[in-house]
XYZ file of C-alpha atoms in Angstrom:
659
model
C 126.877 37.240 171.780
C 127.698 39.031 168.911
C 127.530 42.718 169.131
C 127.252 44.910 165.859
C 128.193 48.538 165.825
C 126.516 51.039 163.225
C 129.255 53.578 162.406
C 127.059 57.174 161.442
C 129.127 59.529 159.536
C 127.357 63.390 159.786
C 129.441 65.761 157.276
C 128.934 69.070 158.964
C 128.845 72.117 156.673
C 130.575 75.295 157.600
C 128.066 78.361 157.843
C 128.137 81.755 156.950
C 125.096 83.945 157.652
C 124.521 87.696 157.122
C 121.520 90.223 157.714
C 120.495 93.590 156.024
C 117.169 95.577 156.097
C 115.421 96.751 152.857
C 112.995 99.502 153.131
C 110.287 99.662 150.683
C 107.521 101.999 149.702
C 104.077 100.127 148.639
C 103.169 99.865 144.789
C 107.154 100.376 144.038
C 109.524 97.607 142.720
C 112.224 96.053 144.717
C 115.426 93.798 143.576
C 116.941 91.932 146.251
C 120.370 91.170 145.208
C 121.941 87.783 146.839
C 125.638 88.670 147.618
C 127.257 85.518 146.909
C 127.225 84.689 143.073
C 128.066 81.246 142.089
C 127.907 79.667 138.532
C 128.862 76.266 140.291
C 125.391 75.754 142.274
C 121.837 77.374 142.231
C 121.098 80.077 144.424
C 117.892 79.360 146.324
C 115.442 81.986 147.582
C 112.754 81.430 150.783
C 110.032 83.788 151.601
C 108.228 84.772 154.573
C 105.718 82.418 156.129
C 106.594 79.722 153.972
C 108.683 76.372 153.985
C 109.276 75.624 150.744
C 111.439 77.604 148.383
C 110.560 80.373 146.169
C 112.907 79.663 143.567
C 115.971 77.616 142.676
C 118.363 79.142 140.203
C 116.156 80.617 137.711
C 113.116 78.362 138.213
C 110.122 79.819 140.180
C 108.518 77.316 142.281
C 106.236 79.528 144.770
C 103.164 81.595 143.236
C 104.097 81.184 139.458
C 101.166 82.769 138.515
C 102.031 86.102 140.298
C 103.845 87.688 137.582
C 104.998 90.431 140.025
C 107.807 87.927 140.870
C 110.605 87.033 138.614
C 114.541 86.018 138.688
C 116.845 88.796 137.291
C 120.684 89.510 137.161
C 123.415 88.232 134.989
C 123.483 84.493 135.410
C 126.141 83.624 133.115
C 128.291 84.931 136.252
C 125.610 83.257 138.951
C 123.784 86.198 139.977
C 120.093 85.292 140.698
C 118.376 88.433 142.051
C 114.548 88.056 143.260
C 112.685 90.830 142.069
C 109.211 92.052 143.416
C 107.065 94.454 141.476
C 104.342 96.411 142.797
C 104.984 95.242 146.393
C 102.102 94.861 148.674
C 102.169 94.757 152.649
C 101.217 90.986 152.374
C 105.043 90.933 150.871
C 106.581 92.177 153.550
C 108.868 89.994 155.633
C 112.029 88.052 155.938
C 113.552 86.828 152.672
C 117.031 84.637 152.579
C 118.817 83.556 149.861
C 120.914 80.404 150.325
C 123.903 79.182 148.250
C 126.636 76.269 148.884
C 129.739 76.617 147.573
C 132.500 74.268 148.281
C 130.834 72.774 151.655
C 130.227 75.807 153.209
C 126.664 77.515 153.467
C 126.261 81.341 152.556
C 123.025 82.847 153.540
C 121.741 86.228 153.817
C 118.560 87.457 155.132
C 116.834 90.328 154.011
C 114.161 92.112 156.184
C 111.856 93.703 153.679
C 110.245 96.486 155.788
C 107.987 99.270 154.878
C 109.325 102.698 155.198
C 107.898 105.646 156.765
C 109.154 109.401 156.536
C 109.932 111.585 159.618
C 108.109 114.186 160.979
C 107.996 117.242 162.899
C 111.499 118.394 162.914
C 112.091 120.955 165.527
C 114.688 122.807 167.847
C 113.925 122.177 171.250
C 115.144 124.964 173.346
C 114.874 127.853 170.787
C 113.188 131.041 171.550
C 110.351 132.617 170.055
C 112.231 134.687 167.677
C 114.362 131.761 166.678
C 117.302 132.690 169.040
C 119.339 130.790 171.649
C 120.514 132.863 174.435
C 124.262 131.903 175.655
C 126.685 132.884 178.059
C 130.376 133.215 177.344
C 132.577 130.807 178.966
C 129.708 128.666 180.087
C 128.499 125.665 178.226
C 125.336 125.645 175.943
C 123.418 122.669 174.589
C 121.583 122.898 171.329
C 119.164 120.457 171.225
C 116.736 119.316 168.448
C 114.330 116.441 168.029
C 111.844 114.577 165.455
C 109.172 111.877 165.170
C 111.235 109.264 163.861
C 110.454 107.424 160.849
C 111.462 104.092 159.329
C 114.311 103.712 158.902
C 115.432 105.907 161.643
C 116.603 109.348 160.298
C 120.138 110.915 160.370
C 120.436 114.099 162.395
C 123.117 116.723 161.847
C 124.195 119.717 163.263
C 126.288 121.928 161.049
C 128.188 125.219 160.949
C 129.962 126.945 158.072
C 129.544 124.003 156.172
C 131.266 121.427 158.766
C 129.511 118.716 160.560
C 129.556 119.454 164.107
C 127.554 116.338 165.286
C 125.490 113.738 163.727
C 123.375 110.507 164.685
C 120.643 108.410 163.948
C 118.341 109.065 166.711
C 115.031 110.986 167.617
C 116.841 113.451 169.781
C 120.620 115.024 168.858
C 122.085 117.180 171.337
C 125.130 119.446 170.729
C 127.217 120.975 173.705
C 129.780 123.847 173.103
C 131.452 126.597 174.990
C 130.119 129.807 173.359
C 132.901 132.529 172.554
C 132.143 136.346 171.742
C 132.630 135.625 168.108
C 129.743 133.369 168.083
C 127.328 136.379 168.822
C 124.577 136.306 166.229
C 126.309 133.191 164.312
C 123.582 130.866 162.486
C 123.811 127.385 163.098
C 122.095 125.165 160.760
C 120.000 121.933 161.752
C 120.101 119.343 159.151
C 117.586 116.458 158.831
C 118.716 113.408 156.918
C 115.548 111.299 156.506
C 117.298 108.012 155.246
C 114.791 108.355 151.989
C 116.192 106.169 149.379
C 115.289 107.472 145.762
C 111.823 107.022 144.334
C 112.247 106.733 140.560
C 109.645 108.106 138.137
C 109.605 108.731 134.522
C 108.887 112.360 132.787
C 105.580 111.984 131.056
C 106.660 108.407 130.629
C 104.661 106.181 133.036
C 102.809 104.497 130.033
C 104.325 102.002 127.597
C 106.271 104.047 125.199
C 105.102 103.538 121.683
C 107.706 104.529 118.808
C 108.007 103.678 115.309
C 111.130 101.469 114.015
C 113.805 104.122 112.910
C 112.942 106.912 114.892
C 115.109 108.491 117.982
C 114.119 107.568 121.208
C 115.242 109.561 124.870
C 113.617 108.516 128.069
C 114.566 110.435 131.214
C 114.604 108.859 134.560
C 114.275 110.790 137.827
C 114.711 110.205 141.097
C 113.401 111.909 144.389
C 115.551 111.320 147.528
C 117.486 112.730 150.198
C 120.180 112.872 149.623
C 119.893 113.326 145.791
C 120.698 110.278 143.878
C 124.033 110.222 142.229
C 124.200 107.097 140.617
C 121.710 105.685 137.759
C 121.980 102.644 135.902
C 119.860 101.293 132.982
C 119.233 97.625 132.246
C 116.862 95.504 129.769
C 115.132 92.449 130.903
C 116.039 89.127 128.871
C 114.818 85.915 129.651
C 117.899 84.903 131.811
C 119.208 88.361 133.242
C 119.181 92.012 133.162
C 121.663 93.602 130.255
C 123.478 97.015 131.595
C 122.629 99.328 128.748
C 123.739 102.975 130.392
C 125.071 104.539 133.358
C 123.318 107.780 132.484
C 119.887 109.240 133.680
C 118.908 109.326 130.398
C 118.144 106.240 127.907
C 119.059 107.384 124.786
C 118.504 105.308 121.090
C 119.651 106.781 118.150
C 117.783 104.636 115.564
C 115.107 102.190 117.283
C 115.034 98.797 115.845
C 112.130 96.311 116.611
C 114.838 94.304 118.666
C 115.237 97.311 120.985
C 111.243 96.568 122.214
C 111.232 95.161 125.650
C 111.142 96.243 129.650
C 113.436 98.342 131.079
C 114.352 99.278 134.414
C 115.916 102.245 135.832
C 117.943 102.218 139.559
C 118.616 105.450 141.203
C 121.178 105.056 144.097
C 121.964 107.187 147.249
C 123.692 106.580 150.114
C 120.332 105.508 151.612
C 119.382 103.160 149.317
C 118.223 102.301 145.761
C 114.866 103.198 144.134
C 114.103 101.116 140.891
C 111.294 101.584 138.178
C 110.182 99.695 135.062
C 109.087 100.821 131.788
C 107.925 98.980 128.663
C 109.151 99.929 125.514
C 107.148 99.005 122.392
C 108.409 99.495 119.176
C 106.213 99.617 116.055
C 107.210 98.481 112.688
C 105.550 97.825 108.946
C 104.662 93.831 108.677
C 106.913 91.499 107.330
C 104.972 89.245 104.979
C 105.292 85.408 103.917
C 102.660 83.291 102.107
C 102.127 79.803 103.071
C 100.927 77.619 100.282
C 101.633 74.272 98.317
C 101.527 73.459 95.075
C 98.741 71.737 93.429
C 97.341 69.357 90.617
C 94.486 70.351 88.398
C 92.076 67.979 89.860
C 92.763 69.437 93.392
C 89.408 70.604 94.898
C 90.529 72.971 97.699
C 93.383 75.517 96.964
C 94.599 77.892 99.601
C 97.195 80.379 99.743
C 97.738 82.228 103.306
C 99.208 85.284 103.636
C 100.806 85.922 107.078
C 102.241 89.338 108.482
C 103.833 90.179 111.153
C 104.152 93.592 112.629
C 103.312 96.046 115.409
C 100.476 96.510 115.854
C 99.149 93.536 114.769
C 96.058 94.985 113.187
C 96.405 94.796 109.359
C 94.397 95.819 106.240
C 94.700 93.065 103.469
C 94.390 94.279 99.946
C 93.271 92.272 97.019
C 95.736 89.806 95.733
C 97.422 90.074 92.297
C 97.908 86.978 89.836
C 100.794 87.485 87.277
C 102.202 85.477 84.607
C 106.080 84.308 84.130
C 107.043 87.523 82.904
C 104.838 89.876 85.218
C 101.970 90.385 83.184
C 98.834 91.354 85.352
C 96.333 88.536 84.891
C 93.575 89.549 87.798
C 93.202 90.931 90.997
C 91.446 88.128 93.611
C 89.489 89.042 96.796
C 91.009 87.367 100.093
C 89.571 87.012 103.316
C 89.988 89.664 106.191
C 92.661 87.813 107.835
C 94.702 86.996 104.512
C 93.399 83.557 103.249
C 92.840 83.149 99.701
C 90.652 80.342 97.952
C 91.066 80.344 94.324
C 88.035 80.073 92.385
C 86.747 76.391 91.587
C 86.756 76.735 88.091
C 86.164 74.284 84.632
C 88.628 71.447 85.051
C 90.505 72.432 81.357
C 90.965 76.073 82.542
C 92.671 75.231 86.122
C 96.236 75.479 84.252
C 95.713 79.186 83.900
C 96.337 79.175 87.827
C 99.782 78.889 87.157
C 101.804 82.251 87.862
C 103.088 84.613 90.644
C 100.529 85.497 93.342
C 101.227 88.761 95.287
C 99.502 89.554 98.755
C 99.878 93.234 99.812
C 99.287 94.276 103.618
C 99.699 97.283 105.808
C 99.013 98.080 109.305
C 99.617 101.988 108.965
C 103.371 102.105 110.017
C 105.905 103.036 107.026
C 108.615 100.815 106.738
C 112.270 102.630 106.378
C 111.597 103.831 102.969
C 108.409 105.435 103.584
C 105.982 102.397 102.250
C 102.918 101.750 103.697
C 101.729 98.587 101.780
C 104.094 95.575 102.188
C 103.817 92.854 99.933
C 105.494 89.344 99.108
C 104.731 86.912 96.047
C 105.134 83.187 95.428
C 104.926 81.178 92.118
C 101.849 78.753 92.243
C 102.806 75.475 90.292
C 99.558 73.639 89.193
C 100.332 70.662 87.272
C 97.969 68.940 84.442
C 97.299 68.091 81.089
C 99.324 69.993 78.287
C 96.981 72.554 76.292
C 97.435 74.251 72.815
C 97.242 77.793 73.413
C 95.313 80.542 71.918
C 97.715 82.101 69.694
C 97.748 78.763 67.520
C 95.782 79.316 64.288
C 94.019 76.411 62.083
C 95.321 77.570 58.720
C 98.881 78.661 57.660
C 99.945 79.575 54.018
C 103.179 79.155 52.248
C 104.806 80.187 49.194
C 105.323 77.103 46.556
C 109.011 75.938 46.246
C 109.878 78.359 49.152
C 111.522 77.393 52.641
C 108.322 77.235 55.110
C 108.141 76.567 58.715
C 104.856 75.262 60.662
C 104.713 76.315 64.459
C 102.556 75.454 67.263
C 102.570 76.543 71.120
C 101.896 74.501 73.891
C 101.601 75.139 77.545
C 102.454 71.852 79.608
C 103.305 71.695 83.093
C 104.919 69.470 83.605
C 106.338 69.064 80.262
C 104.704 66.808 77.419
C 106.776 63.323 77.919
C 105.197 62.126 74.152
C 104.769 64.206 70.822
C 103.312 63.158 67.629
C 102.811 64.711 64.397
C 100.657 62.903 61.657
C 99.437 64.014 58.122
C 96.012 63.858 56.652
C 96.735 60.155 55.996
C 97.616 59.089 59.432
C 101.401 59.232 58.242
C 103.927 59.600 61.277
C 106.203 63.046 60.182
C 109.675 62.687 61.504
C 112.663 64.626 60.806
C 114.154 63.718 57.402
C 116.305 65.296 54.292
C 114.036 68.081 53.734
C 111.817 68.288 56.892
C 112.892 68.916 60.547
C 111.083 68.922 63.673
C 112.280 71.405 66.312
C 111.308 71.837 70.244
C 111.997 75.178 72.129
C 111.385 76.317 75.538
C 110.003 79.836 75.087
C 107.601 82.563 75.413
C 104.133 81.866 74.242
C 101.297 83.933 74.591
C 97.903 82.498 76.037
C 94.708 83.893 77.660
C 94.530 83.246 81.269
C 91.400 84.145 83.039
C 90.425 86.186 79.764
C 93.646 88.332 80.011
C 96.179 87.837 77.202
C 99.593 87.111 78.583
C 103.107 85.949 77.861
C 103.768 82.486 79.698
C 106.472 79.861 79.488
C 105.681 77.039 77.226
C 107.063 74.971 74.108
C 106.901 75.550 70.615
C 107.012 72.936 68.027
C 108.199 73.815 64.546
C 107.995 71.638 61.371
C 110.483 73.176 59.059
C 110.278 72.503 55.329
C 113.085 73.192 52.971
C 110.764 73.484 49.862
C 107.146 73.622 50.036
C 105.586 71.282 47.676
C 102.005 69.477 47.183
C 103.221 66.662 49.282
C 103.321 69.042 52.463
C 100.040 70.956 51.656
C 98.067 68.911 54.084
C 96.386 68.944 57.170
C 98.712 67.990 60.272
C 97.424 66.877 63.488
C 99.712 67.588 66.863
C 99.169 65.287 70.050
C 101.157 65.731 72.987
C 100.753 63.833 76.364
C 102.105 63.732 79.820
C 101.123 61.916 83.157
C 97.713 64.109 83.408
C 96.564 63.754 79.906
C 96.732 64.536 76.330
C 95.639 67.334 73.825
C 95.413 67.602 70.152
C 95.542 70.028 67.522
C 94.985 70.315 63.779
C 96.407 72.566 61.163
C 96.274 72.943 57.285
C 99.164 74.223 55.113
C 97.895 76.272 51.927
C 99.372 77.380 49.193
C 99.686 81.373 48.788
C 101.971 84.093 47.110
C 102.328 87.674 47.478
C 99.390 90.112 45.938
C 99.631 91.579 42.442
C 99.095 95.253 42.299
C 97.226 96.182 44.520
C 94.160 93.642 45.691
C 92.414 93.109 49.191
C 94.563 95.106 51.749
C 95.006 98.687 50.428
C 97.781 101.002 51.872
C 98.614 104.723 51.130
C 102.050 105.929 51.330
C 102.575 110.031 51.397
C 105.358 112.063 52.106
C 106.249 116.100 52.015
C 108.310 116.472 48.790
C 110.890 118.067 50.629
C 111.183 114.963 53.044
C 112.524 111.291 52.489
C 110.371 109.933 55.222
C 107.056 107.991 54.037
C 104.175 107.980 56.124
C 101.787 104.709 55.630
C 97.734 105.085 55.899
C 95.719 102.142 55.510
C 92.573 102.529 53.868
C 89.584 99.547 54.136
C 90.872 96.037 55.088
C 90.020 93.045 53.073
C 87.997 94.714 50.491
C 87.043 92.200 47.238
C 85.773 95.498 45.613
C 87.289 96.303 42.240
C 88.097 99.872 43.921
C 88.335 101.903 46.906
C 88.553 105.138 48.528
C 90.162 107.034 51.427
C 90.902 110.561 53.259
C 93.857 112.075 54.235
C 93.878 114.760 57.020
C 95.604 117.801 58.136
C 97.557 118.552 54.848
C 99.410 121.907 55.358
C 98.573 124.993 53.113
C 101.486 125.916 50.936
C 103.258 122.377 50.721
C 103.224 119.756 48.092
C 103.029 115.834 49.012
C 103.723 112.548 46.843
C 101.253 109.873 47.137
C 101.628 106.364 46.096
C 99.520 102.944 46.402
C 100.423 99.384 47.480
C 98.414 96.337 49.064
C 99.753 93.903 51.414
C 98.653 90.366 52.845
C 100.503 87.748 55.270
C 103.005 86.827 52.313
C 104.250 89.919 51.396
C 103.647 93.454 49.505
C 102.803 94.369 45.781
C 104.729 96.703 43.841
C 104.058 100.298 44.449
C 101.933 102.531 41.782
C 103.553 105.644 40.233
C 103.756 108.758 42.307
C 101.078 111.267 42.417
C 102.092 114.868 43.452
C 99.277 117.238 45.413
C 100.031 120.854 46.161
C 97.837 122.638 48.745
C 97.175 126.168 47.741
C 95.503 129.195 49.856
C 92.872 131.068 48.228
C 90.976 134.619 49.078
C 87.863 132.986 48.736
C 85.699 130.504 50.521
C 87.056 127.638 48.747
C 90.704 126.350 48.862
C 92.652 125.298 45.658
C 94.682 122.589 45.503
C 96.566 121.720 42.509
C 97.167 117.994 42.025
C 100.250 117.131 39.380
C 99.557 113.646 38.008
C 101.436 111.375 35.772
C 101.558 107.873 34.144
C 97.588 108.397 33.883
C 96.829 108.417 37.536
C 93.265 109.782 37.664
C 92.259 113.132 39.703
C 89.000 113.612 41.483
C 87.128 116.926 41.995
C 85.226 115.974 45.415
C 82.893 118.315 47.310
C 81.344 115.564 49.655
C 82.873 112.601 51.560
C 82.809 109.886 49.179
C 82.291 111.399 45.496
C 82.336 109.549 41.970
C 85.560 109.815 39.931
C 85.714 112.098 37.202
C 87.778 111.589 33.719
C 91.356 111.786 33.501
C 92.716 115.308 33.039
C 96.268 113.988 32.245
C 96.591 115.492 28.826
C 97.656 119.213 30.688
C 99.237 116.946 33.295
C 97.541 119.249 36.148
C 94.227 120.364 37.476
C 92.886 122.700 39.866
C 90.503 120.819 42.522
C 87.935 122.575 44.603
C 87.989 121.379 48.249
C 85.426 122.579 50.402
C 87.087 123.478 54.152
C 83.756 124.049 56.264
C 84.402 123.160 59.729
C 81.633 121.090 60.252
C 83.490 118.457 57.721
C 87.342 119.151 59.196
C 88.940 116.556 61.336
C 91.176 118.160 63.993
C 92.843 117.801 67.429
C 93.876 120.745 69.658
C 97.076 120.538 68.593
C 96.209 120.913 65.055
C 94.754 124.167 65.307
C 97.347 126.470 64.061
C 97.331 129.073 61.254
C 99.702 127.274 59.016
C 97.329 124.051 59.172
C 94.378 123.465 56.986
C 91.627 121.278 57.602
C 91.594 119.473 54.303
C 88.163 117.740 53.582
C 89.586 114.697 51.729
C 91.325 113.299 48.836
C 89.765 110.296 46.949
C 91.868 107.912 45.023
C 90.611 106.265 42.235
C 89.638 102.239 41.441
C 91.760 99.989 40.700
C 91.556 100.159 37.174
C 91.983 104.066 37.162
C 95.205 103.700 39.139
C 96.816 101.001 37.390
C 95.321 101.620 33.824
C 95.054 97.300 34.097
C 91.263 96.633 33.252
C 91.992 92.621 34.269
C 92.242 92.433 38.114
C 94.497 89.434 39.348
C 92.974 85.951 40.011
C 92.245 85.262 43.586
C 94.868 83.188 45.505
C 94.225 79.700 46.516
C 91.808 79.211 49.133
C 92.775 83.038 50.764
C 89.729 83.802 52.338
C 91.204 85.856 55.205
């Protein structure tokens, strides 16, 4: 018969055990500190009347929905302390922490007991007048008693600051042999109730609210007997509690948003430890960022989301601002109350005008460190589509014959056009040559974005012609193409030259005869009449002025006419004498109404007195012009083209110049 022997090996761990009582007050906070920190193994906590553990390491298993229970301590050094906030009677009982370190099981039991203060302290053998009678040389016993509390109080008899006897008992006796020198000596009875400190915050029981950048002071107070002699402040983190201060007051000079959180103050005396927590809420202006994506011009829904992060999280979103590449304001747009902006669904050929910067502005009524209430952020929205010829292009340009000349068109294209074609009226392709060059530039152009003229980034196509001849006086077609489509623009080049003396756009220049600075005044624009007139206001009495006339169009300026001298004189009558000195057959006019008729030439004597009304009803002035040295001269009318130039044949019109 075969016999099998089964060998069972049992590894028996060594065991270490300790126990302590913890006295608590209902609704206060208690932290049970396991005395066996370990980084090599986890600390396990067990509670009263349950078999399964409360926690292992930093993981809670038992009653995880009860936010009153947490694991605290500096876990980097193996501290896993069990904290119970707002303690209830159901929380009372035996708690145990267990740690296995190198085959030794360390356990510590905490008996959590509801404390009760002692009452009815009295000296039992005292007479009615608070005296005790003794006989010299015979033993005398002093006896005191108290109705005990939890924990048992410490009773102490003292004389001259020296402890005679003490004990944790309900009745304490002190026996001695009195001497004559003890007559009328006071002996004090002290009761130490064994009361751990009860911690409270002065006027700070609710969460503390403070704005970022301010100073913070929270004073921690502890009521106990004896008075607490040790205070610590800790800040609770996800893993542990960090030591902040060893002073009764928590002080932060410049509060930052990262200072927000839960703080705890502990007060310690010889009996025990009291603890209380308080929440610090740091209010700060919101940080702003915008969530968005770029679009193409055929996208239906285009949305930008403004995200704000601040305390308090109640935000006021202002209108969005749309600006150009160069910061020119385009429009304001209203978003939703929660910061969402939907761009209007405009016509397809105008969606390219949604390109640009979009700025979101928000506040929560809390200023930032610079005192600004409103905070903002902006992003550049990139909308891709076909190219467009912008509004600052023209259909007709004028060039001087046999002069160098440039034709330019401006294009907005995102992305850049891939194909550029330029044709003349006959369909011929315009390319660079010995007398013609096509130049492409990336530059600032002007367009109307959502009805507002703004500077945007675009492309300028320039045809540079060295010598403008008949072959270049034609119509040009510009065609640009990218992946999203194409656009065309037609432009005609016409012949032009500077104006003769003077025609079409008339301008006046005048100056004080003692000044070299000419002041320019424009008369009626684009006239085709043989003559025109204008008014010069606010000339000064006693001053002499010099006038001359010229014309201007887009090609250039005419020559200047001969100069006319006018002196403004003051008289004692109701009319002012204005002496006008003329030369080179320039006509003067005697005017008593806004626009009178010219009179015959008076150049024989080279001067004439002209009477001018100065009635205030016909004067033009401003508040700054009302001065005794100023006159409100009614007007000075200069005569027609023929009278000014003595030329009876006006110049011929320019070729096709109609604007």
